[in-house]
Coordinates of C-alpha atoms and ligand atoms in Angstrom, one line a residue:
M256 CA 178.5 147.8 11.8
K257 CA 177.9 145.3 14.9
Q258 CA 177.7 141.8 13.7
F259 CA 177.2 138.1 14.6
P260 CA 180.0 136.0 13.5
T261 CA 179.6 133.9 10.3
H262 CA 179.7 130.4 11.6
F263 CA 177.3 131.5 14.5
L264 CA 175.1 128.2 15.5
W265 CA 171.6 129.5 15.5
G266 CA 168.9 127.5 16.9
G267 CA 166.7 126.0 19.4
A268 CA 167.0 123.8 22.3
I269 CA 164.7 121.1 23.3
A270 CA 165.0 118.0 25.9
A271 CA 163.5 114.5 25.3
N272 CA 161.3 114.3 28.4
Q273 CA 159.7 117.6 27.6
V274 CA 158.9 116.8 23.9
E275 CA 159.2 112.8 23.3
G276 CA 156.5 111.2 25.3
A277 CA 156.4 107.6 24.1
Y278 CA 157.3 107.2 27.5
L279 CA 157.5 103.6 28.1
T280 CA 158.0 102.7 24.3
D281 CA 160.4 100.6 22.8
G282 CA 161.8 99.4 25.9
K283 CA 162.4 102.8 27.7
G284 CA 162.2 102.6 31.4
F285 CA 161.0 104.9 34.4
S286 CA 162.8 107.9 34.7
T287 CA 162.9 110.7 37.3
S288 CA 160.8 112.9 35.1
D289 CA 158.1 110.2 35.1
V290 CA 157.9 109.9 38.6
L291 CA 157.3 113.7 38.6
P292 CA 154.2 114.2 36.5
Q293 CA 153.4 117.5 37.6
G294 CA 157.2 119.2 37.3
I295 CA 160.6 118.9 39.0
T296 CA 158.5 120.8 42.0
G297 CA 155.8 118.8 41.7
P298 CA 154.9 115.4 44.2
V299 CA 156.5 111.8 43.5
V300 CA 154.0 109.1 42.1
E301 CA 155.3 105.9 42.2
R302 CA 154.4 104.4 38.8
D303 CA 154.0 100.8 37.6
P304 CA 153.8 100.1 33.7
A305 CA 150.7 98.0 34.4
D306 CA 149.0 101.2 35.9
E307 CA 146.6 102.8 33.2
T308 CA 146.8 106.3 34.5
R309 CA 148.4 108.6 31.6
Y310 CA 150.1 112.0 32.4
L311 CA 150.8 114.7 30.2
K312 CA 154.6 114.2 29.8
D313 CA 153.6 110.4 28.7
I314 CA 152.5 112.1 25.5
A315 CA 153.9 115.5 25.5
I316 CA 154.1 116.5 22.2
D317 CA 154.8 113.3 20.8
F318 CA 158.0 114.2 19.3
Y319 CA 159.0 110.6 19.2
H320 CA 156.8 109.9 16.3
R321 CA 156.2 113.1 14.9
Y322 CA 160.0 114.5 14.6
P323 CA 160.4 114.7 10.8
E324 CA 157.8 117.1 10.6
D325 CA 159.3 118.9 13.3
I326 CA 163.0 119.0 12.0
A327 CA 161.6 120.1 8.6
L328 CA 159.9 122.9 10.5
F329 CA 163.1 123.9 12.2
A330 CA 164.9 123.5 8.8
E331 CA 162.7 125.8 7.4
M332 CA 163.4 128.5 9.9
G333 CA 167.1 128.0 9.1
F334 CA 168.2 126.4 12.1
K335 CA 172.0 125.5 11.7
C336 CA 171.9 123.6 15.5
L337 CA 169.6 122.0 17.5
R338 CA 169.9 121.1 21.3
T339 CA 167.9 118.3 22.5
S340 CA 169.2 115.5 25.0
I341 CA 169.2 111.9 25.3
A342 CA 166.9 110.1 27.5
W343 CA 169.1 108.0 29.5
S344 CA 166.2 105.6 30.3
R345 CA 165.8 104.8 26.4
V346 CA 169.8 103.6 26.3
F347 CA 169.6 101.8 29.9
P348 CA 166.1 101.4 31.0
H349 CA 167.3 100.9 34.7
G350 CA 170.7 102.6 34.0
D351 CA 172.8 100.0 35.8
E352 CA 172.5 97.2 32.7
K353 CA 175.4 95.8 31.0
Q354 CA 174.0 95.5 27.4
P355 CA 172.1 98.9 26.1
N356 CA 168.6 98.6 25.0
E357 CA 169.1 98.9 20.9
A358 CA 165.8 100.2 20.0
G359 CA 166.5 103.1 22.2
L360 CA 169.5 104.0 20.6
A361 CA 168.3 103.3 16.7
F362 CA 165.7 106.3 17.7
Y363 CA 168.3 108.6 18.2
D364 CA 170.0 107.3 15.2
Q365 CA 167.1 108.1 13.1
L366 CA 166.5 111.2 14.8
F367 CA 170.4 112.5 14.1
D368 CA 170.0 111.3 10.6
E369 CA 166.8 113.5 10.1
M370 CA 168.6 116.3 11.2
A371 CA 171.8 115.7 9.2
K372 CA 169.4 115.7 5.6
Y373 CA 168.9 119.5 6.7
G374 CA 172.6 120.2 7.7
I375 CA 171.3 121.0 11.6
Q376 CA 174.2 119.9 14.2
P377 CA 172.9 118.4 17.1
L378 CA 174.2 119.7 20.3
I379 CA 173.0 116.9 22.6
T380 CA 172.8 117.1 26.6
L381 CA 173.8 113.7 27.9
S382 CA 171.3 114.2 31.1
H383 CA 168.8 116.7 31.0
Y384 CA 166.5 116.7 34.2
E385 CA 166.0 113.0 34.2
M386 CA 167.8 109.6 35.2
P387 CA 166.7 105.8 35.5
W388 CA 164.5 105.6 38.1
T389 CA 165.9 102.6 39.2
L390 CA 169.4 104.5 39.9
V391 CA 167.5 106.5 42.5
K392 CA 165.6 103.6 44.4
K393 CA 168.2 100.8 44.4
Y394 CA 171.1 103.2 44.8
G395 CA 170.1 106.1 46.3
G396 CA 171.0 108.5 43.5
W397 CA 174.3 110.2 43.0
G398 CA 174.7 109.7 46.7
D399 CA 176.2 106.4 45.6
R400 CA 179.5 106.7 44.0
R401 CA 178.8 103.5 41.8
L402 CA 176.7 105.9 39.6
I403 CA 179.7 107.3 38.6
A404 CA 180.4 104.0 36.7
F405 CA 177.1 103.5 35.6
F406 CA 177.1 107.0 33.9
E407 CA 180.4 106.6 32.3
H408 CA 179.5 103.3 30.8
Y409 CA 176.4 105.3 29.2
A410 CA 178.4 107.9 28.0
R411 CA 180.9 105.5 26.3
T412 CA 177.9 103.8 24.8
V413 CA 176.6 106.9 23.3
F414 CA 180.0 108.6 22.1
N415 CA 181.0 105.2 20.5
R416 CA 177.6 104.8 18.7
Y417 CA 177.0 108.6 17.6
Q418 CA 180.7 109.4 17.1
S419 CA 180.1 110.3 13.7
K420 CA 177.2 112.0 14.1
V421 CA 177.3 114.3 17.1
K422 CA 180.5 116.7 17.3
L423 CA 179.0 119.1 20.2
W424 CA 178.1 117.6 23.7
L425 CA 176.8 118.9 27.3
T426 CA 177.1 116.8 30.3
F427 CA 174.5 117.7 33.1
N428 CA 171.9 120.2 32.4
E429 CA 171.7 122.8 34.7
I430 CA 174.2 121.0 37.2
N431 CA 173.6 123.5 39.7
M432 CA 169.8 123.0 40.2
S433 CA 170.8 120.6 42.4
L434 CA 171.1 122.8 45.0
H435 CA 167.3 123.7 44.8
E436 CA 165.9 120.3 43.3
P437 CA 167.9 117.5 44.4
L438 CA 165.5 114.6 43.6
T439 CA 165.7 116.2 39.6
G440 CA 169.2 117.0 40.0
V441 CA 170.9 114.0 42.0
G442 CA 168.2 111.8 42.7
L443 CA 168.0 112.8 46.4
S444 CA 165.1 113.3 48.5
R445 CA 164.2 116.7 49.4
N446 CA 164.8 116.5 53.1
S447 CA 168.6 115.8 52.1
T448 CA 171.2 117.1 54.4
Q449 CA 174.0 119.8 52.8
S450 CA 176.4 117.3 53.2
E451 CA 174.4 114.5 51.6
I452 CA 173.6 116.9 48.5
Y453 CA 177.4 118.2 48.0
Q454 CA 178.6 114.7 48.1
A455 CA 176.2 113.7 45.4
I456 CA 177.1 116.7 43.5
H457 CA 181.0 116.0 44.2
H458 CA 180.0 112.4 42.4
Q459 CA 178.1 114.1 39.6
L460 CA 181.0 116.5 38.9
V461 CA 183.6 113.6 38.8
A462 CA 181.2 112.0 36.4
S463 CA 181.1 115.2 34.0
A464 CA 184.9 115.3 34.0
R465 CA 185.2 111.5 33.0
A466 CA 183.1 111.9 30.6
V467 CA 184.6 114.9 29.2
K468 CA 187.8 112.2 29.1
L469 CA 185.9 109.7 27.5
C470 CA 184.6 112.1 24.6
R471 CA 188.1 113.3 23.8
E472 CA 189.5 110.0 23.7
I473 CA 186.3 108.4 21.5
I474 CA 185.6 111.8 19.2
P475 CA 188.9 113.7 19.1
D476 CA 187.0 116.1 16.7
A477 CA 184.2 116.8 19.3
Q478 CA 183.8 119.6 21.7
I479 CA 182.1 119.3 25.0
G480 CA 180.8 121.6 27.5
N481 CA 179.0 122.0 30.7
M482 CA 175.9 123.4 31.3
L483 CA 175.0 125.9 34.3
L484 CA 171.8 127.7 35.3
G485 CA 172.7 131.4 34.7
G486 CA 171.3 132.7 38.0
L487 CA 172.6 136.1 37.6
M488 CA 172.2 138.0 41.0
Y489 CA 172.4 142.0 41.8
P490 CA 172.9 143.5 45.0
L491 CA 169.4 145.1 46.0
T492 CA 171.1 148.0 47.4
C493 CA 174.9 149.4 47.1
K494 CA 175.4 148.7 51.0
P495 CA 178.6 146.8 51.3
E496 CA 176.8 144.0 53.3
D497 CA 174.3 143.4 50.4
V498 CA 177.5 143.5 48.0
L499 CA 179.3 141.0 49.3
A500 CA 176.0 138.8 50.1
T501 CA 175.4 139.1 46.4
L502 CA 178.9 137.7 45.3
Q503 CA 178.7 134.9 48.0
K504 CA 175.0 133.7 46.3
N505 CA 176.8 134.3 42.5
Q506 CA 179.4 131.9 43.9
K507 CA 177.2 129.4 44.8
W508 CA 176.0 128.7 41.1
L509 CA 179.6 130.1 39.8
F510 CA 181.2 127.2 41.7
F511 CA 180.1 124.5 39.4
G512 CA 181.4 126.3 36.5
D513 CA 185.0 127.0 38.3
V514 CA 185.2 123.0 39.0
Q515 CA 184.3 121.9 35.7
S516 CA 186.5 124.7 33.8
R517 CA 189.3 125.0 36.0
G518 CA 189.6 121.6 37.4
N519 CA 189.2 122.0 41.2
Y520 CA 187.1 123.3 44.3
P521 CA 187.7 127.1 44.8
G522 CA 189.0 128.0 48.2
Y523 CA 185.8 129.8 49.0
M524 CA 183.9 126.4 48.5
L525 CA 186.2 124.6 50.7
R526 CA 185.6 127.4 53.3
Y527 CA 181.8 127.1 53.3
F528 CA 182.1 123.3 53.4
R529 CA 184.8 124.0 56.7
E530 CA 182.4 126.3 58.4
N531 CA 179.1 124.5 58.0
G532 CA 180.2 121.0 58.7
I533 CA 180.5 119.4 55.5
E534 CA 182.9 117.0 54.9
L535 CA 183.2 115.4 51.8
T536 CA 185.0 112.0 50.6
I537 CA 187.3 113.8 47.5
T538 CA 189.7 110.7 46.5
E539 CA 192.9 111.3 44.9
Q540 CA 191.7 109.5 41.7
D541 CA 188.8 112.4 42.1
K542 CA 191.1 115.3 42.0
H543 CA 192.9 113.7 39.1
D544 CA 189.7 113.0 37.3
L545 CA 188.3 116.9 37.5
K546 CA 191.4 118.0 35.8
N547 CA 189.6 116.9 32.7
T548 CA 188.2 120.4 31.9
V549 CA 185.4 121.4 29.6
D550 CA 185.9 122.9 26.3
F551 CA 183.3 125.6 26.5
I552 CA 180.8 126.9 29.2
S553 CA 177.1 126.8 28.1
F554 CA 174.2 128.2 30.2
S555 CA 170.5 129.0 30.1
Y556 CA 169.5 132.7 31.0
Y557 CA 165.7 133.5 31.7
M558 CA 165.9 136.4 34.5
S559 CA 167.8 138.0 37.1
G560 CA 167.1 138.8 40.7
C561 CA 168.5 140.6 43.5
M562 CA 170.0 139.3 46.8
T563 CA 170.1 141.2 50.1
A564 CA 171.9 140.6 53.4
D565 CA 169.0 141.6 55.4
E566 CA 167.4 138.3 56.7
A567 CA 164.1 139.9 57.5
E568 CA 164.0 141.2 53.9
Y569 CA 165.3 138.2 52.3
Q570 CA 162.6 135.7 53.7
K571 CA 159.9 138.2 52.7
Q572 CA 160.5 138.2 49.1
Q573 CA 162.0 134.7 48.3
G574 CA 159.0 133.3 46.3
N575 CA 160.6 131.4 43.7
I576 CA 162.7 128.4 43.3
L577 CA 165.8 130.5 43.2
H578 CA 164.9 132.6 46.0
M579 CA 165.6 135.8 44.2
V580 CA 164.5 139.1 45.8
A581 CA 162.1 140.9 43.4
N582 CA 164.2 143.8 41.5
P583 CA 162.0 147.0 41.5
Y584 CA 163.2 148.4 38.1
L585 CA 162.2 145.0 36.1
P586 CA 159.1 144.1 34.5
S587 CA 157.9 140.4 35.1
S588 CA 156.5 137.3 32.8
E589 CA 153.2 135.8 33.7
W590 CA 155.1 133.1 35.7
G591 CA 156.7 135.9 37.9
W592 CA 160.1 135.6 35.9
Q593 CA 161.7 139.0 35.9
I594 CA 162.7 140.1 32.2
D595 CA 166.4 141.5 31.9
P596 CA 168.1 141.6 28.5
L597 CA 170.8 143.7 29.5
G598 CA 171.7 141.1 32.3
L599 CA 172.4 138.7 29.2
R600 CA 175.1 141.2 28.3
T601 CA 176.4 141.2 31.6
I602 CA 176.6 137.5 32.4
L603 CA 178.1 137.0 29.3
N604 CA 181.0 139.4 30.1
L605 CA 181.1 137.8 33.4
L606 CA 181.8 134.1 32.5
W607 CA 184.0 135.2 29.5
D608 CA 186.1 137.0 31.8
R609 CA 185.9 134.4 34.6
Y610 CA 186.9 131.5 32.3
Q611 CA 188.2 132.5 29.1
K612 CA 186.5 129.8 27.2
P613 CA 183.9 129.9 24.7
L614 CA 180.2 130.7 25.5
F615 CA 177.3 128.9 24.2
I616 CA 173.8 130.4 25.1
V617 CA 171.8 127.0 25.1
E618 CA 168.3 128.5 26.7
N619 CA 166.5 131.5 26.7
G620 CA 163.3 132.5 26.4
L621 CA 159.6 133.9 27.1
G622 CA 157.2 131.2 28.6
A623 CA 153.5 132.8 28.1
K624 CA 150.1 131.7 27.5
D625 CA 149.2 132.1 23.6
T626 CA 145.5 132.9 22.7
P627 CA 145.0 131.9 19.1
E628 CA 142.7 134.4 17.1
A629 CA 139.9 133.9 15.2
D630 CA 141.4 132.7 12.2
S631 CA 143.8 130.4 14.3
S632 CA 146.8 132.6 13.8
I633 CA 149.1 133.2 16.7
R634 CA 150.3 137.0 17.2
D635 CA 153.1 136.4 19.7
D636 CA 154.8 140.1 19.5
Y637 CA 155.4 139.7 23.4
R638 CA 157.7 136.9 22.6
I639 CA 159.3 138.5 19.9
Q640 CA 160.0 141.6 22.0
Y641 CA 161.5 139.3 24.5
L642 CA 163.7 137.3 22.4
S643 CA 164.7 140.1 20.2
D644 CA 165.8 142.6 23.1
H645 CA 167.6 139.7 24.3
L646 CA 169.5 139.0 21.1
I647 CA 170.5 142.6 20.8
Q648 CA 172.3 142.5 24.3
V649 CA 174.1 139.1 22.8
R650 CA 175.2 141.4 19.9
E651 CA 176.3 144.0 22.4
A652 CA 178.5 141.0 23.9
I653 CA 180.1 139.9 20.9
E654 CA 181.0 144.1 20.5
D655 CA 182.6 143.7 24.0
G656 CA 184.8 140.8 22.7
V657 CA 183.1 137.8 24.4
D658 CA 183.7 134.5 22.2
I659 CA 180.1 133.6 21.8
M660 CA 179.4 129.9 19.6
G661 CA 175.9 130.0 19.1
Y662 CA 172.3 131.0 20.9
T663 CA 169.6 128.3 20.9
S664 CA 166.2 129.5 22.0
W665 CA 164.2 127.8 24.7
G666 CA 161.3 125.5 23.4
P667 CA 161.2 126.3 19.7
I668 CA 158.3 124.0 19.5
D669 CA 155.7 124.2 22.5
L670 CA 156.7 121.5 25.2
V671 CA 155.9 120.6 28.6
S672 CA 157.5 122.9 30.7
A673 CA 160.0 121.5 33.5
S674 CA 158.9 123.5 36.8
K675 CA 155.2 122.4 36.6
G676 CA 154.5 120.0 34.0
E677 CA 152.2 122.3 32.0
I678 CA 151.8 123.3 28.5
S679 CA 150.0 126.5 28.7
K680 CA 153.5 127.8 29.3
R681 CA 154.7 128.0 25.8
Y682 CA 157.6 129.2 24.3
G683 CA 157.8 127.7 20.6
Y684 CA 157.6 129.6 17.3
I685 CA 155.6 126.6 16.5
Y686 CA 152.1 126.0 18.2
V687 CA 151.2 122.6 19.1
D688 CA 147.4 121.9 19.9
Q689 CA 148.0 120.2 23.3
N690 CA 146.2 120.9 26.4
E691 CA 146.7 119.9 30.2
Q692 CA 144.8 116.6 29.7
G693 CA 147.0 115.5 26.7
T694 CA 143.8 115.2 24.7
G695 CA 145.2 117.4 21.8
S696 CA 145.0 117.0 17.9
L697 CA 148.7 117.5 18.3
E698 CA 148.6 119.6 15.1
R699 CA 151.5 121.9 14.4
R700 CA 150.9 125.7 13.5
R701 CA 153.5 128.5 12.5
K702 CA 153.1 131.4 15.2
K703 CA 154.1 135.1 14.1
S704 CA 157.5 134.8 15.7
F705 CA 158.5 131.7 13.5
Y706 CA 158.8 134.0 10.5
W707 CA 160.6 136.8 12.6
Y708 CA 163.2 134.0 13.7
K709 CA 163.5 132.6 10.1
R710 CA 164.3 136.4 8.9
V711 CA 166.9 136.9 12.1
I712 CA 168.6 133.6 11.1
E713 CA 168.6 134.7 7.3
T714 CA 170.1 138.1 8.0
N715 CA 172.6 136.3 10.6
G716 CA 171.0 138.7 13.3
S717 CA 171.3 142.0 10.9
S718 CA 167.4 142.2 11.0
L719 CA 167.3 142.5 15.0
G720 CA 166.3 146.4 16.2
E721 CA 164.9 147.0 12.5
Ligands
LIG997 C1 165.5 124.9 32.3 C2 165.2 123.9 32.0 C3 164.5 123.6 30.9 C4 163.2 124.5 30.6 C5 163.4 125.8 31.3 C6 162.1 126.9 31.4 O1 165.6 125.4 33.6 O2 166.6 123.5 31.8 O3 164.3 122.2 30.8 O4 161.9 123.9 30.8 O5 163.9 125.8 32.2 O6 161.5 126.1 32.5 P1 160.0 126.0 32.6 O7 159.8 124.8 31.6 O8 159.8 125.6 33.8 O9 159.4 127.1 31.9

């Protein structure tokens, strides 16, 4: 019988800026997320602490104050692991201080203690789509080499502080997203040149490697991974030109994993830089630092897409942030994300073959509108179907011999979406009474999927496909 490993880490994934709210509480500073109230694709809104205007993200689902109730609900589902992030701007409100903000650190102590009560392992992302806004305004974001040291100082601070509580870490969320959204990814303006973006990415890759080194020194029994946006592409046709264009498109995101896992720049990227007039400043020390490679590879997977070498066809079909051409064989979510469970088995095999390091699926899920029934229950069969179909493919990949540490589905509790800053795109097993204006009661309710996931975990996956 096909089985999940005994110690498989079942759980869910959230991110500080999408759940916590409390956007300036206890000394927190403004982050890049705070100035993008309509999400990472929206306009920048310069903010002043004295300004009375409030956005949905400022409140979010108020996890900052309600986390004990939420952790208890996760525990009721049997979570073994919860992925969340530390908001860098709670610990260093401006990012360049010497001394951390004690109140910010204390919050995460309490959060991790609460998780420990139920035996839920924290999996912590150091930077999930946010950084102190001052680092962008004053230094120009990751384009400035000094950010490596600021990040290192932040990483050292939290590794020291939580060394006995957190044994699983991730460096930068979806590090390859910078190519599409440089402001959120590396704190650069959206009209930056490719050279500027790749230089900033280089600094971030060095910072990630230095964090890996620090983590090993400070918490020898921890494991630290990278985090990729799994942007799996298929050739639109079997024309050799399409196949090559697809390989190159996949290399655009795999490159990040190659550097973080193999410790140097792959030849195909050096060629790309050469042929596109991109000259990076890479020091000998940088090359040395990059040798600190990750222990495991984590990634998000929501959809797949297609690629074509035909420029006219490509221009016609690109409509989303990742510039994926639509696959005629796949259905789409209400947000136009193409649903492809088999693609999860494919990407797991691909990453395992390429890196031979354990993999962790740290995001996967269906964003959908939920309409409560007259009795206020939520029958989200569409979500159950999506998750079940994907988990069956995870089980298939395990059968293929892929080493998989765990699965944390995205947004186990409804949260604010990253791309558009909306709450109507819901991912949760737990419904939150919140609306786009941020005036909901914030009451939590179990959806039908809550009971479904509880059973999946209870049976260690053997209930799937029943
Ligand atoms: C990933 C991000 C998450 C998350 C998810 C879903 O890219 O790491 O933060 O939000 O996508 O995207 P969205 O919220 O836009 O539906």
